[in-house]
């Protein structure tokens, strides 16, 4: 079990640039979640997918953020244009069934710094 | 709506001492409850979960937690702290009716030699 794989681990970019974060969930898991972690707000759910379909994107901060899941083994979170307040650690997590008793398995995160 | 409160953002114990990390939840329905641990520069790892079976749940690394409905609590304990337990711990609740997890603000555990 390779676990949830995220890339890149670190991303430094300038304000206004496009940023794309990538995630490969655990094989066989049918739900995928994107979280953002900051000191001020803790862990925030941005969006989650079930069977590649976005179910709840109410946590996406604004239209600058978008997420896709073109197939069961890949998802992206894109920020365009990026702003300094987007600086955070972004986590991807997957779960086996997507039901509320199925634990989340987290990747190691992408630390985004926007200057 | 679900919510989680972790009392104490920082807890410090001596090596070999009891670890007690507090978690209280708010839920309109019987919840599912989880504890996760986060080491520096890593993602969250599942320690244990309560999903309406036994109220005392044993997890990895010697940790356990007890679900107390009357107190709406799910405190995490370990009889004897190790240096390797130093990390941040998160309590989470999920609503059986929705596939959403609500995380507490975390408690950083420091273990002194």
CSV table of C-alpha atoms in Angstrom, one decimal:
chain,number,residue,atom,x,y,z
A,1,UNK,CA,0.0,0.0,0.0
A,2,UNK,CA,1.8,3.1,-1.3
A,3,UNK,CA,-0.6,5.5,0.6
A,4,UNK,CA,-1.9,8.8,-0.8
A,5,UNK,CA,0.7,10.5,-2.9
A,6,UNK,CA,0.8,14.2,-3.3
A,7,UNK,CA,3.1,16.4,-5.5
A,8,UNK,CA,4.9,18.6,-5.2
A,9,UNK,CA,5.9,18.5,-1.5
A,10,UNK,CA,6.7,22.2,-1.6
A,11,UNK,CA,5.7,24.9,-4.0
A,12,UNK,CA,6.9,28.5,-3.9
A,13,UNK,CA,5.3,30.9,-6.4
A,14,UNK,CA,4.6,34.6,-6.9
A,15,UNK,CA,1.3,36.2,-6.5
A,16,UNK,CA,-0.8,36.0,-9.7
A,17,UNK,CA,0.7,32.7,-10.9
A,18,UNK,CA,-1.2,29.5,-11.5
A,19,UNK,CA,-0.6,26.7,-9.1
A,20,UNK,CA,-1.6,23.0,-9.6
A,21,UNK,CA,-1.4,20.5,-6.8
A,22,UNK,CA,-1.7,16.8,-7.6
A,23,UNK,CA,-3.0,13.8,-5.7
A,24,UNK,CA,-3.0,10.0,-6.3
A,25,UNK,CA,-5.4,8.3,-3.9
A,26,UNK,CA,-5.0,4.8,-2.5
A,27,UNK,CA,-6.0,2.3,-5.1
A,28,UNK,CA,-9.5,1.0,-4.5
A,29,UNK,CA,-10.6,4.0,-2.5
A,30,UNK,CA,-13.6,5.7,-4.0
A,31,UNK,CA,-13.7,9.0,-2.1
A,32,UNK,CA,-11.2,11.8,-2.2
A,33,UNK,CA,-11.0,14.9,-0.1
A,34,UNK,CA,-8.9,18.1,-0.3
A,35,UNK,CA,-8.1,19.9,2.9
A,36,UNK,CA,-6.2,23.1,3.7
A,37,UNK,CA,-4.3,23.5,7.0
A,38,UNK,CA,-3.3,26.9,8.4
A,39,UNK,CA,-2.4,28.0,11.9
A,40,UNK,CA,-5.3,30.4,12.0
A,41,UNK,CA,-8.1,28.1,10.7
A,42,UNK,CA,-6.8,24.6,11.3
A,43,UNK,CA,-8.0,21.9,8.9
A,44,UNK,CA,-10.6,23.1,6.4
A,45,UNK,CA,-12.4,20.8,4.0
A,46,UNK,CA,-12.3,22.3,0.5
A,47,UNK,CA,-14.0,19.7,-1.6
A,48,UNK,CA,-14.7,16.0,-1.8
A,49,UNK,CA,-15.4,13.6,-4.6
A,50,UNK,CA,-17.2,10.3,-4.5
A,51,UNK,CA,-16.6,8.0,-7.5
A,52,UNK,CA,-14.9,10.9,-9.3
A,53,UNK,CA,-17.9,13.2,-8.9
A,54,UNK,CA,-17.7,16.3,-6.8
A,55,UNK,CA,-20.2,16.0,-4.0
A,56,UNK,CA,-19.6,19.1,-1.9
A,57,UNK,CA,-17.4,22.0,-2.9
A,58,UNK,CA,-18.9,24.5,-0.3
A,59,UNK,CA,-15.5,24.8,1.3
A,60,UNK,CA,-13.8,26.1,-1.8
A,61,UNK,CA,-12.9,29.7,-0.9
A,62,UNK,CA,-13.6,31.4,-4.1
A,63,UNK,CA,-13.7,31.0,-7.9
A,64,UNK,CA,-9.9,31.1,-8.0
A,65,UNK,CA,-9.9,27.6,-6.7
A,66,UNK,CA,-11.0,24.6,-8.8
A,67,UNK,CA,-10.6,20.9,-8.5
A,68,UNK,CA,-10.9,18.0,-10.9
A,69,UNK,CA,-10.9,14.2,-10.7
A,70,UNK,CA,-10.7,12.9,-14.2
A,71,UNK,CA,-10.3,9.3,-13.1
A,72,UNK,CA,-10.2,7.2,-10.0
A,73,UNK,CA,-6.4,7.5,-9.6
A,74,UNK,CA,-5.8,11.2,-10.0
A,75,UNK,CA,-7.0,14.6,-8.8
A,76,UNK,CA,-5.8,18.1,-9.1
A,77,UNK,CA,-6.5,21.3,-7.1
A,78,UNK,CA,-5.8,24.5,-9.1
A,79,UNK,CA,-5.4,28.0,-7.9
A,80,UNK,CA,-5.5,30.7,-10.5
A,81,UNK,CA,-4.5,33.4,-9.8
A,82,UNK,CA,-2.7,32.7,-6.5
A,83,UNK,CA,-2.6,35.2,-3.7
A,84,UNK,CA,-0.4,35.4,-0.5
A,85,UNK,CA,-3.3,34.4,1.7
A,86,UNK,CA,-3.5,31.1,-0.1
A,87,UNK,CA,-0.2,30.1,1.6
A,88,UNK,CA,-1.0,26.9,3.6
A,89,UNK,CA,-0.4,23.2,3.6
A,90,UNK,CA,-2.8,21.4,1.3
A,91,UNK,CA,-3.7,17.8,2.1
A,92,UNK,CA,-5.4,15.2,-0.1
A,93,UNK,CA,-7.1,12.3,1.7
A,94,UNK,CA,-8.9,9.3,0.4
A,95,UNK,CA,-11.3,6.8,2.0
A,96,UNK,CA,-12.4,3.3,1.1
A,97,UNK,CA,-16.1,3.8,0.9
A,98,UNK,CA,-16.7,7.5,1.4
A,99,UNK,CA,-19.1,6.7,4.2
A,100,UNK,CA,-18.8,8.6,7.5
A,101,UNK,CA,-17.4,5.6,9.3
A,102,UNK,CA,-14.6,5.0,6.8
A,103,UNK,CA,-11.5,6.7,8.0
A,104,UNK,CA,-9.5,9.2,5.9
A,105,UNK,CA,-6.0,8.4,4.8
A,106,UNK,CA,-3.9,11.5,4.3
A,107,UNK,CA,-1.0,12.3,2.0
A,108,UNK,CA,2.0,14.2,3.3
A,109,UNK,CA,0.7,17.4,1.9
A,110,UNK,CA,1.9,20.2,-0.3
A,111,UNK,CA,3.3,23.3,1.4
A,112,UNK,CA,2.4,26.2,-0.7
A,113,UNK,CA,4.0,29.6,-0.3
A,114,UNK,CA,2.8,32.5,-2.4
A,115,UNK,CA,5.0,35.6,-2.2
B,1,UNK,CA,-24.3,20.3,13.0
B,2,UNK,CA,-21.2,18.5,14.3
B,3,UNK,CA,-18.4,20.2,16.1
B,4,UNK,CA,-15.3,19.2,18.1
B,5,UNK,CA,-13.6,21.0,21.0
B,6,UNK,CA,-10.1,20.0,22.1
B,7,UNK,CA,-9.2,21.5,25.4
B,8,UNK,CA,-5.6,22.6,25.6
B,9,UNK,CA,-3.7,23.5,22.5
B,10,UNK,CA,-0.5,22.4,24.2
B,11,UNK,CA,0.1,19.6,26.7
B,12,UNK,CA,3.4,18.8,28.3
B,13,UNK,CA,4.2,15.5,30.1
B,14,UNK,CA,7.3,13.8,31.4
B,15,UNK,CA,8.4,10.6,29.7
B,16,UNK,CA,6.7,7.7,31.4
B,17,UNK,CA,3.8,9.8,32.7
B,18,UNK,CA,0.1,9.4,31.8
B,19,UNK,CA,-1.0,11.1,28.6
B,20,UNK,CA,-4.6,12.6,28.6
B,21,UNK,CA,-5.8,14.6,25.7
B,22,UNK,CA,-9.3,15.9,25.9
B,23,UNK,CA,-12.0,15.9,23.2
B,24,UNK,CA,-15.6,16.9,23.5
B,25,UNK,CA,-18.0,16.8,20.6
B,26,UNK,CA,-21.4,18.2,19.7
B,27,UNK,CA,-23.7,16.0,17.6
B,28,UNK,CA,-27.4,15.8,17.0
B,29,UNK,CA,-27.0,12.1,16.2
B,30,UNK,CA,-24.8,9.3,17.5
B,31,UNK,CA,-21.5,10.2,15.9
B,32,UNK,CA,-18.5,8.4,14.6
B,33,UNK,CA,-15.3,9.6,16.3
B,34,UNK,CA,-11.6,9.5,15.4
B,35,UNK,CA,-8.2,10.4,16.7
B,36,UNK,CA,-5.4,11.3,14.3
B,37,UNK,CA,-1.7,12.0,15.0
B,38,UNK,CA,0.4,14.4,12.9
B,39,UNK,CA,4.2,14.4,13.0
B,40,UNK,CA,6.1,17.4,11.7
B,41,UNK,CA,5.9,17.7,7.9
B,42,UNK,CA,3.6,14.7,7.5
B,43,UNK,CA,0.0,14.1,7.0
B,44,UNK,CA,-2.5,12.9,9.6
B,45,UNK,CA,-2.4,9.2,10.6
B,46,UNK,CA,-5.3,7.4,12.1
B,47,UNK,CA,-4.8,6.4,15.7
B,48,UNK,CA,-8.2,4.9,16.4
B,49,UNK,CA,-11.8,5.2,15.7
B,50,UNK,CA,-15.2,4.7,17.4
B,51,UNK,CA,-18.0,3.5,15.2
B,52,UNK,CA,-20.7,2.5,17.8
B,53,UNK,CA,-19.2,-0.8,18.9
B,54,UNK,CA,-17.3,-1.1,22.1
B,55,UNK,CA,-17.0,2.2,24.0
B,56,UNK,CA,-13.4,1.7,24.9
B,57,UNK,CA,-11.3,1.7,21.7
B,58,UNK,CA,-7.7,0.6,21.5
B,59,UNK,CA,-5.5,2.1,18.8
B,60,UNK,CA,-1.9,2.0,17.7
B,61,UNK,CA,1.1,2.9,19.7
B,62,UNK,CA,-0.6,2.0,23.0
B,63,UNK,CA,-3.2,4.7,22.8
B,64,UNK,CA,-6.9,4.2,23.7
B,65,UNK,CA,-10.0,6.3,24.0
B,66,UNK,CA,-13.3,6.0,25.7
B,67,UNK,CA,-16.6,7.1,24.3
B,68,UNK,CA,-18.8,8.6,27.0
B,69,UNK,CA,-22.1,9.6,25.6
B,70,UNK,CA,-23.3,11.2,28.9
B,71,UNK,CA,-20.3,13.5,28.8
B,72,UNK,CA,-20.1,13.9,25.0
B,73,UNK,CA,-16.4,13.1,25.3
B,74,UNK,CA,-13.9,11.0,23.6
B,75,UNK,CA,-10.6,11.6,25.5
B,76,UNK,CA,-7.4,10.0,24.3
B,77,UNK,CA,-5.1,8.3,26.9
B,78,UNK,CA,-1.8,6.4,27.1
B,79,UNK,CA,-0.5,5.0,30.4
B,80,UNK,CA,3.2,5.9,29.8
B,81,UNK,CA,4.4,8.5,27.4
B,82,UNK,CA,7.4,8.0,25.1
B,83,UNK,CA,9.5,10.6,23.5
B,84,UNK,CA,8.3,9.4,20.2
B,85,UNK,CA,4.7,10.4,21.1
B,86,UNK,CA,5.6,14.1,20.7
B,87,UNK,CA,3.3,15.2,17.9
B,88,UNK,CA,0.0,17.0,17.3
B,89,UNK,CA,-3.2,15.1,17.9
B,90,UNK,CA,-6.5,15.8,16.3
B,91,UNK,CA,-9.9,14.6,17.3
B,92,UNK,CA,-12.5,14.3,14.6
B,93,UNK,CA,-16.3,13.6,14.4
B,94,UNK,CA,-18.3,12.6,11.4
B,95,UNK,CA,-22.0,12.7,10.9
B,96,UNK,CA,-23.5,9.3,10.0
B,97,UNK,CA,-25.9,11.1,7.7
B,98,UNK,CA,-23.3,13.0,5.8
B,99,UNK,CA,-19.8,12.2,4.5
B,100,UNK,CA,-18.2,15.1,6.3
B,101,UNK,CA,-15.5,15.0,8.9
B,102,UNK,CA,-15.1,17.9,11.4
B,103,UNK,CA,-11.7,18.3,13.0
B,104,UNK,CA,-10.7,19.9,16.3
B,105,UNK,CA,-8.1,22.5,16.4
B,106,UNK,CA,-5.4,20.1,17.6
B,107,UNK,CA,-3.4,19.5,20.7
B,108,UNK,CA,0.4,19.6,20.6
B,109,UNK,CA,1.9,17.0,22.9
B,110,UNK,CA,5.4,17.7,24.3
B,111,UNK,CA,7.2,14.9,26.1
B,112,UNK,CA,10.0,15.9,28.4
B,113,UNK,CA,12.9,13.6,29.2
